[in-house]
Amino acid sequence: MRAADRPASVARNIAWAMASQLGRQLIVFVTTIILARLLTPADFGLVGMATVFTGFAMIINDVGVSGALVQRAEIDERHRSSLFWLNQIVGLVLCGLTLALAPPIAAFFDAPQLVDILRVLSLIFVAGALGVVQQSLLIRAMDFRRLGAVETVAVLLAALVAVALALAGMGVWSLVWQLVLMPAFTTAGLWWLSDWRPSWRFDRPALAELVPFGLSMAGFNSVNYLARNLDYLVVGKFLGATALGFYTLAYRLMVYPLQSVSTAVSRVSFPALSRSAAEPERLVEGFLKMTKGVSVVTFPMVMGIFVVAPSFVEVVYGPDWLPAAQVLRILCFAGLVQSVGSTVGAVYQAIGRPHIQLRMALLNTSLTALALWLGLRWGLTGVATAYAGLAVVWVHFSLFVVTRIIGVPYGRMYARFLPPFAASLAMAGAVYAIGQVLPGPRAWVLLAEIASGAGLYALLMGLSGQVRWQGRRPSLVL
């Protein structure tokens, strides 16, 4: 077993990945609060419309190279340099397509302002493509400490620029340049950090060795992105920029636990599980520990957000954003299940079967489109309800499929979720009661709810035997 694959090393890398992810999410969270006070919901809605397209194109920009470089047992300079130059070609093509398609996309949303916004955002494809291979090599080496530092600094610098532009009265352009500068700063940091430099070599046979996995990964990521963003497309097209602004804020708040915890765990677990693919029991136990660890952190966060949503939105973002609170509560049902469902992808990739993941994503996208079409007649809450309802059903089905493939009993997996789910549910009920009876200003009541919820959840997890003490250090039972 390689040093990087040992349990202690994996746990240490998960800790680094989570720390950097939490740091980045905290920066984004605080920045969003500031920008929400300076900008309008329509500004956020316009950028939400633009990122439906650019986010999808960014996935194509990767062409599956990240997963292919991480998953393959052996790679050499032929693979690295060939994939680097392939990414540059794809990045330039996507930049040109964005410039050309900006007018019709703006016409689709009936938002003329999108033309210039999309043309500026086209720069992200060039900036992002330049750093993909360096990022993949750091993930392969499980060097999440240095990678996290680069990404966190990039997010911070982009956030500072965005706030400065908003204070200068630049409006929606503060959000646009934040999106452009984030990959630019990240790429600059990766080039400074990495010793690897591409040669002028472009080896087609080397690319052919990576194509099956890479294309399946790119296909899945593209289809999955479409499924995750069809709601943005529907709201922006049929309900307008202001409604999309409210939906964007609600979705961002719901997805914070997923991005802070699930993404970090999956990022580390993919290379770790890839090394365990030939040992079924190690793979199963790694998957179960991964999902249990995610649920312990995300379940209380999502349930807590559900309870305090109205107070939180009004106190933190201001009364103008209150329509987002009801949408946020509905989306929390999706967030609860998607947090553990997001771990499934790492298993398919680790065992070299991303084609199954792609087929599942195609089915999910079709069902999502149907659900959103049905929910649209009830407006913003209808779209949110359709999205959340399908997510609950789909994640259970997805977990059922993956447990059958790796040979773990369905009940064995759910038994791992029960303690954190029960503790989170009890905590949420107590926090709701506290909010109903506690007098005082809303801001102070909100702080009391958050503090009491965190303390009560920790107490319940300890009493249920889910946390053990090793000397003076608490240890989570996975």
Short mmCIF file of C-alpha atoms in Angstrom, two decimals:
data_model
loop_
_atom_site.label_atom_id
_atom_site.label_comp_id
_atom_site.label_asym_id
_atom_site.label_seq_id
_atom_site.Cartn_x
_atom_site.Cartn_y
_atom_site.Cartn_z
CA MET A 1 0.00 0.00 0.00
CA ARG A 2 1.40 3.40 -0.97
CA ALA A 3 1.89 5.97 1.79
CA ALA A 4 -0.75 8.22 0.27
CA ASP A 5 -3.28 5.37 0.35
CA ARG A 6 -2.97 4.53 4.05
CA PRO A 7 -6.04 5.35 6.19
CA ALA A 8 -4.18 7.97 8.21
CA SER A 9 -2.91 9.65 5.05
CA VAL A 10 -6.36 9.58 3.43
CA ALA A 11 -7.89 11.07 6.57
CA ARG A 12 -5.22 13.77 6.64
CA ASN A 13 -5.84 14.61 2.98
CA ILE A 14 -9.60 14.75 3.58
CA ALA A 15 -8.92 17.16 6.45
CA TRP A 16 -6.79 19.39 4.19
CA ALA A 17 -9.34 19.25 1.38
CA MET A 18 -12.22 20.05 3.73
CA ALA A 19 -10.30 22.89 5.38
CA SER A 20 -9.53 24.55 2.05
CA GLN A 21 -13.04 23.90 0.76
CA LEU A 22 -14.58 25.38 3.90
CA GLY A 23 -12.24 28.34 3.63
CA ARG A 24 -13.28 28.98 0.04
CA GLN A 25 -16.95 28.57 0.84
CA LEU A 26 -16.64 30.98 3.76
CA ILE A 27 -15.05 33.57 1.46
CA VAL A 28 -17.79 33.08 -1.14
CA PHE A 29 -20.46 33.18 1.55
CA VAL A 30 -19.25 36.46 3.04
CA THR A 31 -18.69 37.95 -0.42
CA THR A 32 -22.23 37.01 -1.47
CA ILE A 33 -23.65 38.73 1.61
CA ILE A 34 -21.76 41.93 0.79
CA LEU A 35 -22.67 41.82 -2.90
CA ALA A 36 -26.33 41.06 -2.13
CA ARG A 37 -26.44 44.29 -0.13
CA LEU A 38 -24.88 46.25 -3.00
CA LEU A 39 -26.52 44.63 -6.03
CA THR A 40 -30.05 43.65 -7.05
CA PRO A 41 -31.65 40.19 -7.47
CA ALA A 42 -31.79 40.91 -11.21
CA ASP A 43 -27.97 41.29 -11.30
CA PHE A 44 -27.57 37.83 -9.78
CA GLY A 45 -30.22 36.52 -12.17
CA LEU A 46 -28.38 37.80 -15.25
CA VAL A 47 -25.17 36.10 -14.19
CA GLY A 48 -27.16 32.97 -13.39
CA MET A 49 -28.45 32.93 -16.97
CA ALA A 50 -24.95 33.35 -18.38
CA THR A 51 -23.41 30.65 -16.20
CA VAL A 52 -25.94 28.06 -17.34
CA PHE A 53 -24.03 28.12 -20.65
CA THR A 54 -20.49 28.89 -19.45
CA GLY A 55 -20.61 26.32 -16.66
CA PHE A 56 -21.62 23.64 -19.13
CA ALA A 57 -18.87 24.68 -21.52
CA MET A 58 -16.28 24.61 -18.70
CA ILE A 59 -17.06 20.92 -18.19
CA ILE A 60 -16.48 20.25 -21.89
CA ASN A 61 -13.27 22.28 -21.57
CA ASP A 62 -11.89 19.62 -19.23
CA VAL A 63 -12.63 16.80 -21.76
CA GLY A 64 -12.38 14.26 -18.92
CA VAL A 65 -8.66 14.89 -18.49
CA SER A 66 -8.82 15.33 -14.71
CA GLY A 67 -10.35 11.94 -14.07
CA ALA A 68 -8.25 10.18 -16.71
CA LEU A 69 -4.97 11.44 -15.28
CA VAL A 70 -5.99 10.59 -11.71
CA GLN A 71 -7.55 7.17 -12.36
CA ARG A 72 -4.93 5.64 -14.69
CA ALA A 73 -2.36 3.48 -12.87
CA GLU A 74 0.63 4.66 -14.92
CA ILE A 75 1.11 7.90 -16.86
CA ASP A 76 4.12 9.44 -18.59
CA GLU A 77 5.09 12.64 -20.37
CA ARG A 78 3.22 11.61 -23.51
CA HIS A 79 -0.08 11.59 -21.61
CA ARG A 80 0.57 14.83 -19.73
CA SER A 81 1.69 16.98 -22.65
CA SER A 82 -0.79 15.57 -25.16
CA LEU A 83 -3.70 16.21 -22.83
CA PHE A 84 -2.42 19.70 -22.08
CA TRP A 85 -2.41 20.69 -25.75
CA LEU A 86 -5.78 19.04 -26.33
CA ASN A 87 -7.18 21.22 -23.56
CA GLN A 88 -5.79 24.37 -25.15
CA ILE A 89 -7.46 23.54 -28.45
CA VAL A 90 -10.79 22.85 -26.78
CA GLY A 91 -10.51 26.02 -24.67
CA LEU A 92 -9.94 28.23 -27.71
CA VAL A 93 -12.81 26.59 -29.58
CA LEU A 94 -15.18 27.15 -26.65
CA CYS A 95 -14.03 30.76 -26.34
CA GLY A 96 -14.86 31.32 -30.00
CA LEU A 97 -18.22 29.55 -29.70
CA THR A 98 -19.19 31.71 -26.73
CA LEU A 99 -18.38 34.88 -28.66
CA ALA A 100 -20.46 33.66 -31.60
CA LEU A 101 -23.39 32.32 -29.57
CA ALA A 102 -23.73 35.29 -27.20
CA PRO A 103 -26.47 37.04 -29.27
CA PRO A 104 -28.74 33.97 -29.69
CA ILE A 105 -28.34 33.02 -26.01
CA ALA A 106 -29.31 36.56 -25.00
CA ALA A 107 -32.30 36.36 -27.35
CA PHE A 108 -33.36 33.04 -25.80
CA PHE A 109 -33.54 34.64 -22.34
CA ASP A 110 -34.85 37.95 -23.76
CA ALA A 111 -31.99 39.71 -21.96
CA PRO A 112 -29.87 41.90 -24.31
CA GLN A 113 -27.38 42.62 -21.52
CA LEU A 114 -26.21 39.00 -21.75
CA VAL A 115 -24.35 39.61 -25.02
CA ASP A 116 -21.52 41.62 -23.47
CA ILE A 117 -21.57 39.52 -20.29
CA LEU A 118 -21.05 36.28 -22.21
CA ARG A 119 -18.32 37.78 -24.37
CA VAL A 120 -16.30 38.73 -21.30
CA LEU A 121 -16.99 35.35 -19.67
CA SER A 122 -15.53 33.61 -22.74
CA LEU A 123 -12.09 34.36 -21.25
CA ILE A 124 -12.61 31.73 -18.54
CA PHE A 125 -12.17 28.89 -21.05
CA VAL A 126 -8.67 29.99 -21.99
CA ALA A 127 -7.69 30.69 -18.39
CA GLY A 128 -9.13 27.44 -17.09
CA ALA A 129 -7.63 25.19 -19.77
CA LEU A 130 -4.10 26.34 -18.96
CA GLY A 131 -4.19 24.89 -15.44
CA VAL A 132 -6.20 21.66 -15.73
CA VAL A 133 -3.26 19.26 -16.08
CA GLN A 134 -1.29 20.82 -13.21
CA GLN A 135 -4.38 20.59 -11.01
CA SER A 136 -4.92 16.94 -11.97
CA LEU A 137 -1.32 16.04 -11.16
CA LEU A 138 -1.67 17.51 -7.68
CA ILE A 139 -4.89 15.55 -7.13
CA ARG A 140 -3.19 12.37 -8.36
CA ALA A 141 -0.38 12.95 -5.86
CA MET A 142 -3.04 13.70 -3.21
CA ASP A 143 -1.25 16.98 -2.47
CA PHE A 144 -4.40 18.71 -1.26
CA ARG A 145 -2.55 21.02 1.11
CA ARG A 146 -0.80 22.98 -1.65
CA LEU A 147 -3.71 22.69 -4.09
CA GLY A 148 -6.12 23.99 -1.47
CA ALA A 149 -3.85 26.93 -0.67
CA VAL A 150 -3.70 28.01 -4.32
CA GLU A 151 -7.46 27.69 -4.84
CA THR A 152 -8.28 29.53 -1.61
CA VAL A 153 -5.99 32.46 -2.43
CA ALA A 154 -7.51 32.66 -5.93
CA VAL A 155 -11.06 32.78 -4.53
CA LEU A 156 -10.04 35.46 -2.02
CA LEU A 157 -8.38 37.69 -4.63
CA ALA A 158 -11.34 37.38 -7.02
CA ALA A 159 -13.73 38.18 -4.16
CA LEU A 160 -11.81 41.31 -3.20
CA VAL A 161 -11.92 42.55 -6.79
CA ALA A 162 -15.67 41.84 -6.99
CA VAL A 163 -16.42 43.79 -3.82
CA ALA A 164 -14.23 46.69 -4.95
CA LEU A 165 -16.04 46.84 -8.30
CA ALA A 166 -19.45 46.68 -6.61
CA LEU A 167 -18.51 49.54 -4.28
CA ALA A 168 -17.41 51.50 -7.35
CA GLY A 169 -20.90 51.11 -8.81
CA MET A 170 -20.06 48.52 -11.47
CA GLY A 171 -23.22 46.51 -10.76
CA VAL A 172 -23.47 43.15 -12.51
CA TRP A 173 -19.91 43.46 -13.82
CA SER A 174 -18.55 42.87 -10.33
CA LEU A 175 -20.02 39.36 -10.49
CA VAL A 176 -18.79 38.82 -14.05
CA TRP A 177 -15.18 39.72 -13.32
CA GLN A 178 -15.23 37.61 -10.17
CA LEU A 179 -16.03 34.58 -12.35
CA VAL A 180 -13.32 35.45 -14.88
CA LEU A 181 -10.57 36.14 -12.36
CA MET A 182 -11.11 33.05 -10.23
CA PRO A 183 -9.77 30.53 -12.81
CA ALA A 184 -7.15 33.05 -13.95
CA PHE A 185 -5.70 33.41 -10.44
CA THR A 186 -5.96 29.64 -9.87
CA THR A 187 -4.05 28.86 -13.06
CA ALA A 188 -1.36 31.41 -12.22
CA GLY A 189 -0.93 29.81 -8.80
CA LEU A 190 -0.78 26.29 -10.22
CA TRP A 191 1.94 27.25 -12.71
CA TRP A 192 3.93 28.89 -9.94
CA LEU A 193 3.48 25.84 -7.70
CA SER A 194 4.02 23.02 -10.20
CA ASP A 195 7.44 21.97 -11.52
CA TRP A 196 5.87 20.32 -14.55
CA ARG A 197 5.91 22.16 -17.86
CA PRO A 198 4.40 20.85 -21.11
CA SER A 199 6.63 19.78 -23.95
CA TRP A 200 5.65 20.35 -27.57
CA ARG A 201 4.71 16.69 -27.85
CA PHE A 202 1.25 15.71 -29.09
CA ASP A 203 0.95 11.92 -29.13
CA ARG A 204 -2.31 10.57 -30.54
CA PRO A 205 -1.72 6.95 -29.38
CA ALA A 206 -1.21 8.24 -25.83
CA LEU A 207 -4.48 10.17 -26.04
CA ALA A 208 -6.22 7.07 -27.39
CA GLU A 209 -5.26 5.21 -24.21
CA LEU A 210 -7.17 7.78 -22.16
CA VAL A 211 -10.09 8.47 -24.48
CA PRO A 212 -12.57 5.80 -23.27
CA PHE A 213 -12.40 6.88 -19.63
CA GLY A 214 -12.02 10.56 -20.46
CA LEU A 215 -14.98 10.71 -22.84
CA SER A 216 -17.21 8.82 -20.40
CA MET A 217 -16.21 11.22 -17.64
CA ALA A 218 -16.76 14.28 -19.83
CA GLY A 219 -20.08 12.86 -20.99
CA PHE A 220 -21.27 12.22 -17.46
CA ASN A 221 -20.12 15.61 -16.17
CA SER A 222 -21.86 17.37 -19.05
CA VAL A 223 -25.15 15.50 -18.65
CA ASN A 224 -25.02 15.79 -14.86
CA TYR A 225 -24.41 19.54 -15.13
CA LEU A 226 -27.41 19.85 -17.41
CA ALA A 227 -29.58 17.97 -14.90
CA ARG A 228 -28.31 20.18 -12.06
CA ASN A 229 -28.90 23.41 -14.00
CA LEU A 230 -32.10 22.80 -15.91
CA ASP A 231 -33.89 24.58 -13.08
CA TYR A 232 -31.79 27.72 -13.70
CA LEU A 233 -32.59 27.48 -17.40
CA VAL A 234 -36.33 27.11 -16.79
CA VAL A 235 -36.55 29.88 -14.19
CA GLY A 236 -34.44 32.29 -16.24
CA LYS A 237 -36.35 31.65 -19.46
CA PHE A 238 -39.92 31.62 -18.15
CA LEU A 239 -39.86 33.57 -14.86
CA GLY A 240 -37.22 36.25 -15.53
CA ALA A 241 -33.96 37.60 -14.10
CA THR A 242 -35.36 38.74 -10.74
CA ALA A 243 -36.96 35.35 -10.02
CA LEU A 244 -33.71 33.66 -11.02
CA GLY A 245 -31.86 35.97 -8.62
CA PHE A 246 -34.00 34.72 -5.72
CA TYR A 247 -33.60 31.12 -6.87
CA THR A 248 -29.84 31.54 -7.25
CA LEU A 249 -29.44 32.77 -3.68
CA ALA A 250 -31.62 29.96 -2.31
CA TYR A 251 -29.74 27.33 -4.28
CA ARG A 252 -26.35 28.69 -3.22
CA LEU A 253 -27.33 28.53 0.45
CA MET A 254 -28.66 24.99 0.07
CA VAL A 255 -25.56 23.81 -1.75
CA TYR A 256 -23.01 25.23 0.72
CA PRO A 257 -22.96 22.03 2.83
CA LEU A 258 -22.55 19.92 -0.32
CA GLN A 259 -19.73 22.06 -1.68
CA SER A 260 -18.01 22.40 1.69
CA VAL A 261 -18.05 18.74 2.68
CA SER A 262 -19.24 16.35 -0.04
CA THR A 263 -17.06 17.83 -2.77
CA ALA A 264 -13.94 17.74 -0.60
CA VAL A 265 -14.52 14.14 0.52
CA SER A 266 -15.26 12.93 -3.02
CA ARG A 267 -12.19 14.71 -4.36
CA VAL A 268 -9.89 12.86 -1.96
CA SER A 269 -11.79 9.57 -2.03
CA PHE A 270 -11.59 9.17 -5.82
CA PRO A 271 -7.80 8.61 -5.94
CA ALA A 272 -7.94 6.62 -2.69
CA LEU A 273 -10.77 4.34 -3.86
CA SER A 274 -9.04 3.92 -7.23
CA ARG A 275 -6.16 2.21 -5.41
CA SER A 276 -8.68 -0.09 -3.65
CA ALA A 277 -10.60 -1.12 -6.77
CA ALA A 278 -8.92 -4.55 -6.86
CA GLU A 279 -9.86 -5.24 -3.22
CA PRO A 280 -13.69 -5.34 -2.97
CA GLU A 281 -13.94 -5.26 0.82
CA ARG A 282 -11.61 -2.26 1.08
CA LEU A 283 -13.64 -0.51 -1.61
CA VAL A 284 -16.94 -1.21 0.17
CA GLU A 285 -15.65 -0.09 3.55
CA GLY A 286 -14.14 3.03 2.03
CA PHE A 287 -17.45 3.91 0.38
CA LEU A 288 -19.43 3.34 3.60
CA LYS A 289 -17.03 5.45 5.65
CA MET A 290 -17.14 8.18 3.02
CA THR A 291 -20.95 8.38 2.99
CA LYS A 292 -21.17 8.20 6.78
CA GLY A 293 -18.61 10.98 7.19
CA VAL A 294 -20.49 13.20 4.74
CA SER A 295 -23.84 12.60 6.45
CA VAL A 296 -22.47 13.41 9.91
CA VAL A 297 -21.55 16.93 8.79
CA THR A 298 -24.13 17.77 6.13
CA PHE A 299 -27.33 16.42 7.74
CA PRO A 300 -27.31 18.90 10.67
CA MET A 301 -26.24 21.77 8.41
CA VAL A 302 -29.09 21.23 5.94
CA MET A 303 -31.74 20.65 8.61
CA GLY A 304 -30.51 23.70 10.49
CA ILE A 305 -30.75 25.83 7.35
CA PHE A 306 -34.33 24.59 6.85
CA VAL A 307 -35.37 25.74 10.33
CA VAL A 308 -33.73 29.18 10.35
CA ALA A 309 -34.19 30.03 6.64
CA PRO A 310 -36.64 32.99 6.97
CA SER A 311 -34.74 34.66 9.81
CA PHE A 312 -31.38 33.98 8.22
CA VAL A 313 -32.28 35.45 4.83
CA GLU A 314 -33.88 38.57 6.33
CA VAL A 315 -31.13 39.26 8.88
CA VAL A 316 -28.12 38.47 6.68
CA TYR A 317 -29.25 39.50 3.18
CA GLY A 318 -31.99 42.00 3.95
CA PRO A 319 -35.80 42.01 3.57
CA ASP A 320 -35.56 42.50 -0.21
CA TRP A 321 -34.37 38.89 -0.47
CA LEU A 322 -37.14 37.29 1.63
CA PRO A 323 -38.83 35.55 -1.35
CA ALA A 324 -35.74 33.31 -1.47
CA ALA A 325 -36.48 31.87 2.00
CA GLN A 326 -39.44 29.72 0.97
CA VAL A 327 -37.53 28.39 -2.04
CA LEU A 328 -34.55 27.64 0.21
CA ARG A 329 -36.67 25.54 2.55
CA ILE A 330 -37.99 23.47 -0.33
CA LEU A 331 -34.52 22.95 -1.80
CA CYS A 332 -33.23 21.71 1.57
CA PHE A 333 -34.98 18.39 0.89
CA ALA A 334 -32.79 18.03 -2.19
CA GLY A 335 -29.68 19.11 -0.30
CA LEU A 336 -30.21 16.49 2.40
CA VAL A 337 -30.11 13.55 -0.01
CA GLN A 338 -27.73 15.01 -2.59
CA SER A 339 -25.02 15.37 0.04
CA VAL A 340 -24.68 11.59 0.35
CA GLY A 341 -25.66 10.90 -3.25
CA SER A 342 -22.70 12.93 -4.47
CA THR A 343 -20.34 10.22 -3.20
CA VAL A 344 -21.58 7.70 -5.77
CA GLY A 345 -19.58 9.19 -8.63
CA ALA A 346 -16.24 8.50 -6.94
CA VAL A 347 -17.08 4.79 -6.84
CA TYR A 348 -17.96 4.50 -10.54
CA GLN A 349 -14.81 6.38 -11.47
CA ALA A 350 -12.62 4.35 -9.11
CA ILE A 351 -13.75 1.01 -10.56
CA GLY A 352 -13.33 2.32 -14.11
CA ARG A 353 -17.03 2.19 -15.03
CA PRO A 354 -18.01 5.80 -15.72
CA HIS A 355 -20.23 4.62 -18.59
CA ILE A 356 -22.78 3.43 -16.01
CA GLN A 357 -22.62 6.85 -14.41
CA LEU A 358 -23.26 8.43 -17.82
CA ARG A 359 -26.33 6.28 -18.46
CA MET A 360 -27.73 7.12 -15.04
CA ALA A 361 -27.14 10.82 -15.68
CA LEU A 362 -28.97 10.67 -19.02
CA LEU A 363 -32.01 9.12 -17.34
CA ASN A 364 -31.87 11.66 -14.51
CA THR A 365 -31.70 14.57 -16.95
CA SER A 366 -34.77 13.35 -18.83
CA LEU A 367 -36.74 12.96 -15.61
CA THR A 368 -35.58 16.38 -14.37
CA ALA A 369 -36.78 18.08 -17.55
CA LEU A 370 -40.21 16.44 -17.19
CA ALA A 371 -40.49 17.32 -13.49
CA LEU A 372 -39.55 20.97 -14.04
CA TRP A 373 -42.02 21.29 -16.91
CA LEU A 374 -44.77 20.00 -14.61
CA GLY A 375 -43.72 22.27 -11.74
CA LEU A 376 -43.42 25.44 -13.82
CA ARG A 377 -47.17 26.12 -13.77
CA TRP A 378 -46.88 26.85 -10.02
CA GLY A 379 -44.10 29.39 -10.45
CA LEU A 380 -40.86 29.55 -8.49
CA THR A 381 -42.02 27.30 -5.64
CA GLY A 382 -43.35 24.79 -8.17
CA VAL A 383 -39.97 24.55 -9.89
CA ALA A 384 -38.19 24.16 -6.54
CA THR A 385 -40.65 21.48 -5.39
CA ALA A 386 -40.28 19.54 -8.63
CA TYR A 387 -36.49 19.68 -8.41
CA ALA A 388 -36.39 18.63 -4.75
CA GLY A 389 -39.01 15.90 -5.10
CA LEU A 390 -37.20 14.23 -7.96
CA ALA A 391 -33.86 14.55 -6.15
CA VAL A 392 -35.19 12.62 -3.14
CA VAL A 393 -36.43 9.75 -5.32
CA TRP A 394 -33.41 9.75 -7.62
CA VAL A 395 -30.72 9.66 -4.94
CA HIS A 396 -32.33 6.64 -3.27
CA PHE A 397 -32.41 4.86 -6.63
CA SER A 398 -28.81 5.86 -7.38
CA LEU A 399 -27.58 4.54 -4.03
CA PHE A 400 -29.48 1.30 -4.58
CA VAL A 401 -27.77 0.77 -7.95
CA VAL A 402 -24.24 1.45 -6.70
CA THR A 403 -24.65 -0.82 -3.67
CA ARG A 404 -25.72 -3.65 -5.96
CA ILE A 405 -22.68 -3.11 -8.19
CA ILE A 406 -20.09 -3.14 -5.39
CA GLY A 407 -21.90 -5.87 -3.44
CA VAL A 408 -22.92 -4.15 -0.21
CA PRO A 409 -26.37 -4.74 1.35
CA TYR A 410 -28.64 -1.71 1.01
CA GLY A 411 -29.59 -1.88 4.69
CA ARG A 412 -25.95 -1.91 5.77
CA MET A 413 -25.44 1.45 4.10
CA TYR A 414 -28.59 3.02 5.55
CA ALA A 415 -27.69 1.81 9.03
CA ARG A 416 -24.67 4.13 8.84
CA PHE A 417 -26.94 7.13 8.15
CA LEU A 418 -29.43 6.52 10.96
CA PRO A 419 -27.53 8.01 13.96
CA PRO A 420 -26.65 11.36 12.31
CA PHE A 421 -30.14 11.59 10.75
CA ALA A 422 -31.89 11.01 14.09
CA ALA A 423 -29.58 13.42 15.93
CA SER A 424 -30.07 16.08 13.24
CA LEU A 425 -33.86 15.69 13.31
CA ALA A 426 -33.96 16.05 17.10
CA MET A 427 -31.66 19.08 16.89
CA ALA A 428 -33.86 20.72 14.25
CA GLY A 429 -36.97 20.26 16.39
CA ALA A 430 -35.25 21.79 19.41
CA VAL A 431 -33.95 24.75 17.39
CA TYR A 432 -37.44 25.42 16.03
CA ALA A 433 -38.85 25.43 19.57
CA ILE A 434 -36.12 27.80 20.76
CA GLY A 435 -36.89 30.19 17.93
CA GLN A 436 -40.58 30.24 18.86
CA VAL A 437 -40.14 31.06 22.55
CA LEU A 438 -36.94 33.10 22.72
CA PRO A 439 -37.57 36.88 22.95
CA GLY A 440 -35.31 39.61 21.62
CA PRO A 441 -34.05 41.03 18.31
CA ARG A 442 -34.12 38.61 15.37
CA ALA A 443 -30.38 38.71 14.90
CA TRP A 444 -29.71 37.61 18.48
CA VAL A 445 -32.37 34.90 18.29
CA LEU A 446 -30.76 33.63 15.09
CA LEU A 447 -27.34 33.43 16.74
CA ALA A 448 -28.88 31.61 19.71
CA GLU A 449 -30.56 29.11 17.38
CA ILE A 450 -27.33 28.38 15.52
CA ALA A 451 -25.23 28.04 18.69
CA SER A 452 -27.76 25.86 20.51
CA GLY A 453 -28.22 23.67 17.45
CA ALA A 454 -24.49 23.03 17.08
CA GLY A 455 -24.09 22.28 20.77
CA LEU A 456 -27.11 19.99 20.95
CA TYR A 457 -26.08 18.01 17.88
CA ALA A 458 -22.58 17.46 19.27
CA LEU A 459 -24.11 16.32 22.57
CA LEU A 460 -26.52 13.90 20.88
CA MET A 461 -23.77 12.39 18.73
CA GLY A 462 -21.63 11.88 21.82
CA LEU A 463 -24.45 10.29 23.82
CA SER A 464 -25.27 7.93 20.94
CA GLY A 465 -21.69 6.63 20.87
CA GLN A 466 -20.86 8.17 17.50
CA VAL A 467 -17.94 10.14 18.95
CA ARG A 468 -15.22 8.52 21.03
CA TRP A 469 -12.33 10.10 22.84
CA GLN A 470 -8.76 9.05 22.16
CA GLY A 471 -6.96 10.78 24.97
CA ARG A 472 -7.97 14.42 24.58
CA ARG A 473 -8.98 14.11 20.94
CA PRO A 474 -12.51 13.26 19.77
CA SER A 475 -12.77 10.61 17.07
CA LEU A 476 -15.81 10.02 14.85
CA VAL A 477 -17.06 6.45 14.61
CA LEU A 478 -17.45 5.67 10.92
#
